[in-house]
Amino acid sequence: MMRSFFLYLSAADWAKNLVMRMGPARRTAYRFVAGDTLDDALEVTRRLNAQGMGVSLDHLGESVTDEAGARQAMQEYLVLLDAIRDNGINAAVSLKLTQLGLDISEDLCETHMRQILDRARDTGRHVTIDMESTAHTDATLRMFRTLHADYDNVGIVIQAYLYRSEADMRALAEEGAFVRLCKGAYKEPPEHAFPDKTDVDANFVHLTRLYLSSEARANGAYLAIATHDEKMIAAAREYIQANDIPLNAFEFQMLYGIRPKLQEQLRDDGYRVVIYVPYGTQWYPYYMRRLAERPANVWFFLTHLVRR
Ligand SMILES: Cc1cc2nc3c(=O)[nH]c(=O)nc-3n(C[C@H](O)[C@H](O)[C@H](O)COP(=O)(O)OP(=O)(O)OC[C@H]3O[C@@H](n4cnc5c(N)ncnc54)[C@H](O)[C@@H]3O)c2cc1C
């Protein structure tokens, strides 16, 4: 109920205009967002790198409906990639295709992606395409495949809550793709997604094993296990140990500001850990999705609003 309400708010312009004007809301969002500027993102990245963690930087933005906005987003990613190189930090990049014009035209989005991937390749960086709602799943996978034919530095997110994900991951394993597996953060109907969390969790474990299997690895498939759920992590670790999966076949990923102790524990246990760090002024939908995931975050948000 609470989840649905906050996912509804994440896409509601009236709520966005209201919340983004509230200073305290902005300050609570900074728990999950590095800050408004590239400098903020670089500072957080340096700190995480010093703690032995990799970073994937997301310049926040999505659902762009005008060409100029999509072009500007592309240019901001070029600036980000140059800054990663110039500062010598350990960071990859994450982005959303609707930020780069997917809703305007696939050709426009592809042009922008090729410019970003060329720069990423020149600077030795990896780019992961986030997965948005099911309105975009087919187009996102299509774009990934077009790009993956020409670039080996591109990966894609798959959501365990979708029924289709097993078939998608089997195909991606044959293609030797980099996949970041997460549970899924959008509001989806029962025609597309498991309504029960227990089924989502069971599918996450199943897909983790599938993608770490020797058949998938034989094709060069690589898995980023993106979750803060200790049960998912324990199941992955159990499979990894039982099957002697090499450390260079996978990594754990978590979002900035969530379960930092668990992040450190995985690092201390010798695993590769990458933190997804968003930054920029367009934090509203990202923040609402984080509130939707956990009722305790909503109380944190509300108590800070009331205090001011
Ligand atoms: C690196 C990364 C990239 C992602 N990219 C995408 C994407 O492209 N598309 C997409 O749909 N989703 C994406 N997600 C979000 C994901 O789908 C989930 O919504 C989110 O990770 C919560 O699921 P969970 O696996 O942590 O499990 P849950 O069962 O939701 O949570 C497990 C535990 O983690 C902690 N936790 C989880 N969420 C929060 C929170 N918001 N605040 C505080 N504590 C929390 C709590 O302790 C909770 O008990 C991404 C997640 C990660 C880690």
XYZ file of C-alpha atoms and ligand atoms in Angstrom:
361
model
C 0.000 0.000 0.000
C 2.697 2.455 1.131
C 4.953 1.170 -1.678
C 2.252 1.786 -4.301
C 1.546 5.267 -2.971
C 5.191 6.363 -3.136
C 5.650 4.789 -6.554
C 2.600 6.746 -7.707
C 4.130 9.933 -6.225
C 7.439 9.224 -7.998
C 5.718 9.884 -11.346
C 3.342 12.694 -10.238
C 4.407 16.181 -11.362
C 2.312 17.966 -8.732
C 4.066 16.046 -5.937
C 7.459 16.601 -7.538
C 6.900 20.374 -7.663
C 5.774 20.381 -4.048
C 8.487 18.160 -2.571
C 11.402 19.647 -4.524
C 10.588 23.079 -3.124
C 10.901 21.797 0.468
C 14.393 22.351 1.901
C 14.097 19.550 4.496
C 13.007 17.062 1.792
C 16.121 17.899 -0.154
C 18.298 17.374 2.905
C 16.766 13.948 3.627
C 17.290 12.985 -0.032
C 21.034 13.524 0.495
C 21.086 10.340 2.514
C 20.806 8.530 -0.844
C 22.275 11.122 -3.231
C 25.892 12.375 -3.223
C 24.804 15.985 -3.829
C 23.771 18.334 -6.616
C 27.108 18.675 -8.382
C 29.781 16.620 -10.096
C 32.235 17.760 -7.410
C 29.961 16.238 -4.755
C 29.944 12.952 -6.688
C 33.727 12.975 -7.081
C 34.221 13.624 -3.375
C 31.967 10.693 -2.386
C 33.709 8.488 -4.965
C 37.145 9.315 -3.559
C 35.921 8.467 -0.067
C 34.446 5.123 -1.165
C 37.530 4.284 -3.225
C 39.688 4.967 -0.150
C 37.525 2.415 1.684
C 38.287 -0.178 -0.998
C 35.004 0.059 -2.907
C 34.363 0.686 -6.586
C 31.678 3.148 -7.671
C 29.148 3.456 -10.471
C 28.091 7.080 -10.952
C 24.582 7.998 -12.068
C 23.897 11.554 -13.188
C 20.249 11.632 -12.146
C 17.576 12.196 -14.776
C 14.868 10.228 -16.582
C 11.772 10.542 -18.768
C 13.247 13.369 -20.856
C 10.775 14.466 -23.536
C 12.716 17.079 -25.527
C 15.720 16.631 -27.789
C 17.698 19.454 -26.225
C 17.292 17.899 -22.770
C 18.425 14.483 -24.026
C 21.448 16.026 -25.753
C 22.358 17.923 -22.617
C 22.153 14.701 -20.581
C 24.485 13.016 -23.072
C 26.953 15.912 -22.795
C 26.858 15.731 -19.019
C 27.880 12.087 -19.233
C 30.835 13.035 -21.458
C 31.892 15.601 -18.865
C 31.511 12.957 -16.157
C 33.663 10.427 -18.050
C 36.383 13.054 -18.582
C 36.268 13.933 -14.894
C 36.593 10.254 -13.916
C 39.700 9.997 -16.113
C 41.222 13.337 -14.994
C 40.731 12.535 -11.308
C 42.038 8.982 -11.621
C 39.146 7.550 -9.612
C 37.766 4.018 -9.710
C 34.337 4.657 -11.188
C 32.076 3.306 -13.902
C 28.859 4.925 -15.119
C 25.156 4.039 -14.881
C 22.422 5.703 -16.912
C 18.800 5.507 -17.974
C 17.848 5.398 -21.655
C 14.806 7.661 -21.163
C 17.279 10.296 -19.978
C 18.989 10.085 -23.360
C 15.896 10.321 -25.532
C 14.427 6.794 -25.697
C 10.876 8.194 -25.436
C 11.576 10.624 -28.299
C 13.200 8.203 -30.757
C 15.343 5.081 -30.509
C 17.680 6.465 -33.199
C 18.319 9.622 -31.183
C 18.951 7.578 -28.043
C 21.318 5.251 -29.915
C 23.294 8.212 -31.267
C 23.691 9.571 -27.738
C 24.631 6.149 -26.363
C 27.296 5.655 -29.023
C 28.874 8.997 -28.130
C 28.917 8.034 -24.453
C 30.241 4.536 -25.127
C 32.975 5.853 -27.440
C 34.148 8.216 -24.700
C 33.851 5.482 -22.078
C 35.908 3.133 -24.242
C 38.555 5.829 -24.806
C 38.791 6.351 -21.056
C 38.640 2.625 -20.208
C 35.270 2.774 -18.427
C 32.201 0.571 -18.253
C 28.603 1.764 -18.709
C 25.564 -0.037 -17.275
C 22.103 0.667 -18.643
C 19.545 0.842 -15.813
C 16.227 -0.926 -16.342
C 13.112 1.238 -16.062
C 9.422 0.247 -16.061
C 8.012 -2.478 -18.350
C 6.905 0.210 -20.801
C 10.628 0.334 -21.693
C 11.887 -3.237 -21.181
C 11.775 -4.363 -24.828
C 13.288 -1.147 -26.157
C 16.011 -1.208 -23.498
C 16.996 -4.788 -24.310
C 16.878 -4.024 -28.044
C 19.165 -1.024 -27.551
C 21.527 -3.016 -25.348
C 21.871 -5.724 -28.025
C 22.489 -3.210 -30.819
C 25.200 -1.553 -28.750
C 26.697 -4.758 -27.355
C 27.385 -5.900 -30.928
C 29.885 -3.019 -31.195
C 30.952 -2.328 -27.606
C 32.224 -4.668 -24.919
C 32.033 -1.968 -22.214
C 28.249 -1.947 -21.893
C 26.023 -3.882 -19.469
C 22.341 -4.050 -18.595
C 20.109 -4.363 -15.541
C 17.611 -7.214 -15.190
C 14.802 -7.179 -12.618
C 14.005 -10.411 -10.745
C 10.369 -9.365 -10.193
C 9.514 -9.812 -13.899
C 8.296 -13.206 -15.140
C 10.205 -12.699 -18.389
C 13.590 -12.229 -16.697
C 14.596 -15.887 -16.699
C 14.229 -16.070 -20.491
C 16.033 -12.726 -20.850
C 18.903 -13.860 -18.656
C 19.274 -17.185 -20.464
C 19.620 -15.281 -23.754
C 21.999 -12.713 -22.228
C 24.151 -15.521 -20.796
C 24.585 -16.930 -24.301
C 25.602 -13.464 -25.454
C 28.193 -13.228 -22.655
C 26.636 -10.045 -21.285
C 27.409 -8.058 -18.136
C 24.176 -8.200 -16.129
C 23.339 -6.316 -12.963
C 20.586 -8.308 -11.276
C 18.261 -6.403 -8.934
C 14.770 -7.094 -7.576
C 13.018 -4.216 -9.404
C 11.837 -0.831 -8.164
C 8.806 0.181 -10.271
C 5.070 -0.296 -9.916
C 4.221 -3.256 -12.140
C 0.924 -5.111 -12.627
C 0.596 -8.847 -11.805
C 0.514 -9.592 -15.573
C 4.204 -8.685 -15.692
C 5.649 -9.094 -12.214
C 5.394 -11.438 -9.225
C 3.074 -9.680 -6.769
C 4.551 -11.565 -3.790
C 7.919 -10.618 -2.358
C 8.670 -14.273 -1.531
C 8.389 -15.142 -5.240
C 10.601 -12.198 -6.202
C 13.209 -13.326 -3.672
C 13.052 -16.940 -4.875
C 13.494 -15.777 -8.469
C 16.435 -13.568 -7.478
C 18.213 -16.589 -5.977
C 17.335 -18.745 -8.998
C 18.594 -16.132 -11.489
C 21.779 -15.541 -9.494
C 22.603 -19.255 -9.702
C 21.665 -19.409 -13.361
C 23.982 -16.537 -14.256
C 26.885 -17.787 -12.146
C 26.635 -21.304 -13.621
C 29.556 -22.707 -15.561
C 27.485 -22.584 -18.801
C 26.922 -18.820 -18.431
C 30.516 -18.152 -17.421
C 31.839 -20.159 -20.370
C 30.438 -17.438 -22.637
C 32.015 -14.631 -20.595
C 28.873 -13.649 -18.705
C 29.519 -11.452 -15.647
C 27.083 -10.858 -12.801
C 26.693 -7.830 -10.555
C 24.565 -9.017 -7.623
C 22.700 -5.812 -6.726
C 20.872 -6.187 -3.429
C 20.966 -5.166 0.231
C 19.097 -8.297 1.259
C 21.225 -10.467 3.530
C 19.281 -13.583 2.506
C 20.001 -12.973 -1.193
C 23.658 -12.322 -0.403
C 23.942 -15.442 1.789
C 22.366 -17.592 -0.940
C 24.771 -16.165 -3.526
C 27.779 -16.728 -1.268
C 26.722 -20.278 -0.563
C 26.472 -21.041 -4.289
C 29.764 -19.265 -5.007
C 31.608 -21.273 -2.353
C 29.993 -24.613 -3.195
C 30.828 -24.215 -6.880
C 34.228 -22.496 -6.617
C 33.051 -19.529 -8.661
C 36.083 -17.315 -9.355
C 36.080 -13.825 -7.851
C 36.430 -12.262 -11.312
C 33.018 -13.630 -12.450
C 30.869 -11.435 -10.213
C 30.666 -8.526 -7.788
C 28.240 -7.259 -5.178
C 26.591 -3.889 -5.699
C 24.565 -1.684 -3.363
C 23.081 1.780 -3.435
C 24.818 4.726 -1.785
C 23.507 5.273 1.735
C 21.953 1.825 2.178
C 23.437 -0.840 4.498
C 26.993 0.613 4.626
C 28.031 -1.933 7.285
C 27.004 -4.778 4.997
C 29.017 -3.172 2.193
C 32.087 -3.089 4.446
C 31.551 -6.648 5.602
C 31.519 -7.965 2.030
C 34.650 -5.967 1.243
C 36.355 -7.373 4.366
C 35.392 -10.871 3.269
C 37.379 -10.294 0.075
C 34.572 -9.654 -2.413
C 34.515 -6.936 -5.038
C 31.991 -4.311 -3.902
C 30.668 -1.492 -6.084
C 28.469 1.318 -4.781
C 25.918 2.972 -7.080
C 26.242 6.706 -6.402
C 23.624 9.075 -7.862
C 24.112 12.832 -8.002
C 22.454 15.870 -9.572
C 19.406 18.018 -9.060
C 16.883 15.550 -10.542
C 16.748 13.436 -7.389
C 12.957 13.371 -6.902
C 11.856 10.096 -8.640
C 14.958 8.246 -7.429
C 14.287 9.389 -3.863
C 10.602 8.429 -4.014
C 11.580 4.915 -5.137
C 13.897 4.657 -2.114
C 11.056 5.785 0.172
C 8.738 3.232 -1.438
C 11.176 0.436 -0.615
C 11.132 0.969 3.101
C 8.415 2.376 5.393
C 11.076 3.445 7.940
C 12.440 5.892 5.346
C 9.025 7.528 5.125
C 8.999 8.213 8.881
C 12.497 9.635 8.632
C 11.320 11.900 5.806
C 8.137 12.984 7.619
C 9.803 13.674 10.974
C 12.370 15.904 9.255
C 9.586 17.804 7.484
C 7.769 18.353 10.769
C 10.910 19.500 12.601
C 11.367 22.480 10.241
C 23.295 -1.199 -7.646
C 21.802 -1.197 -7.805
C 21.246 -0.790 -8.995
C 19.856 -0.819 -9.172
N 19.328 -0.510 -10.392
C 18.008 -0.689 -10.591
C 17.436 -0.569 -11.877
O 18.111 -0.279 -12.877
N 16.104 -0.775 -12.023
C 15.298 -1.114 -10.952
O 14.100 -1.331 -11.152
N 15.811 -1.196 -9.713
C 17.136 -1.002 -9.504
N 17.658 -1.129 -8.242
C 16.742 -1.174 -7.057
C 16.282 -2.586 -6.750
O 15.429 -3.043 -7.773
C 15.524 -2.644 -5.410
O 14.386 -1.846 -5.461
C 16.332 -2.222 -4.207
O 17.654 -2.628 -4.331
C 15.763 -2.847 -2.911
O 15.790 -4.238 -3.000
P 16.769 -5.190 -2.144
O 17.345 -6.180 -3.074
O 17.729 -4.396 -1.379
O 15.785 -6.021 -1.215
P 14.691 -5.581 -0.165
O 14.046 -6.854 0.260
O 13.833 -4.502 -0.696
O 15.528 -4.988 1.033
C 16.419 -5.789 1.817
C 16.947 -4.928 2.946
O 17.755 -3.879 2.403
C 17.538 -2.663 3.087
N 16.927 -1.689 2.152
C 16.416 -1.936 0.926
N 15.979 -0.795 0.345
C 16.199 0.171 1.259
C 15.967 1.568 1.249
N 15.416 2.203 0.213
N 16.318 2.279 2.364
C 16.894 1.675 3.426
N 17.138 0.356 3.479
C 16.811 -0.386 2.408
C 16.608 -2.988 4.244
O 17.417 -3.322 5.357
C 15.862 -4.204 3.738
O 15.362 -5.004 4.766
C 19.025 -1.166 -8.066
C 19.600 -1.574 -6.868
C 20.957 -1.611 -6.725
C 21.555 -2.091 -5.434
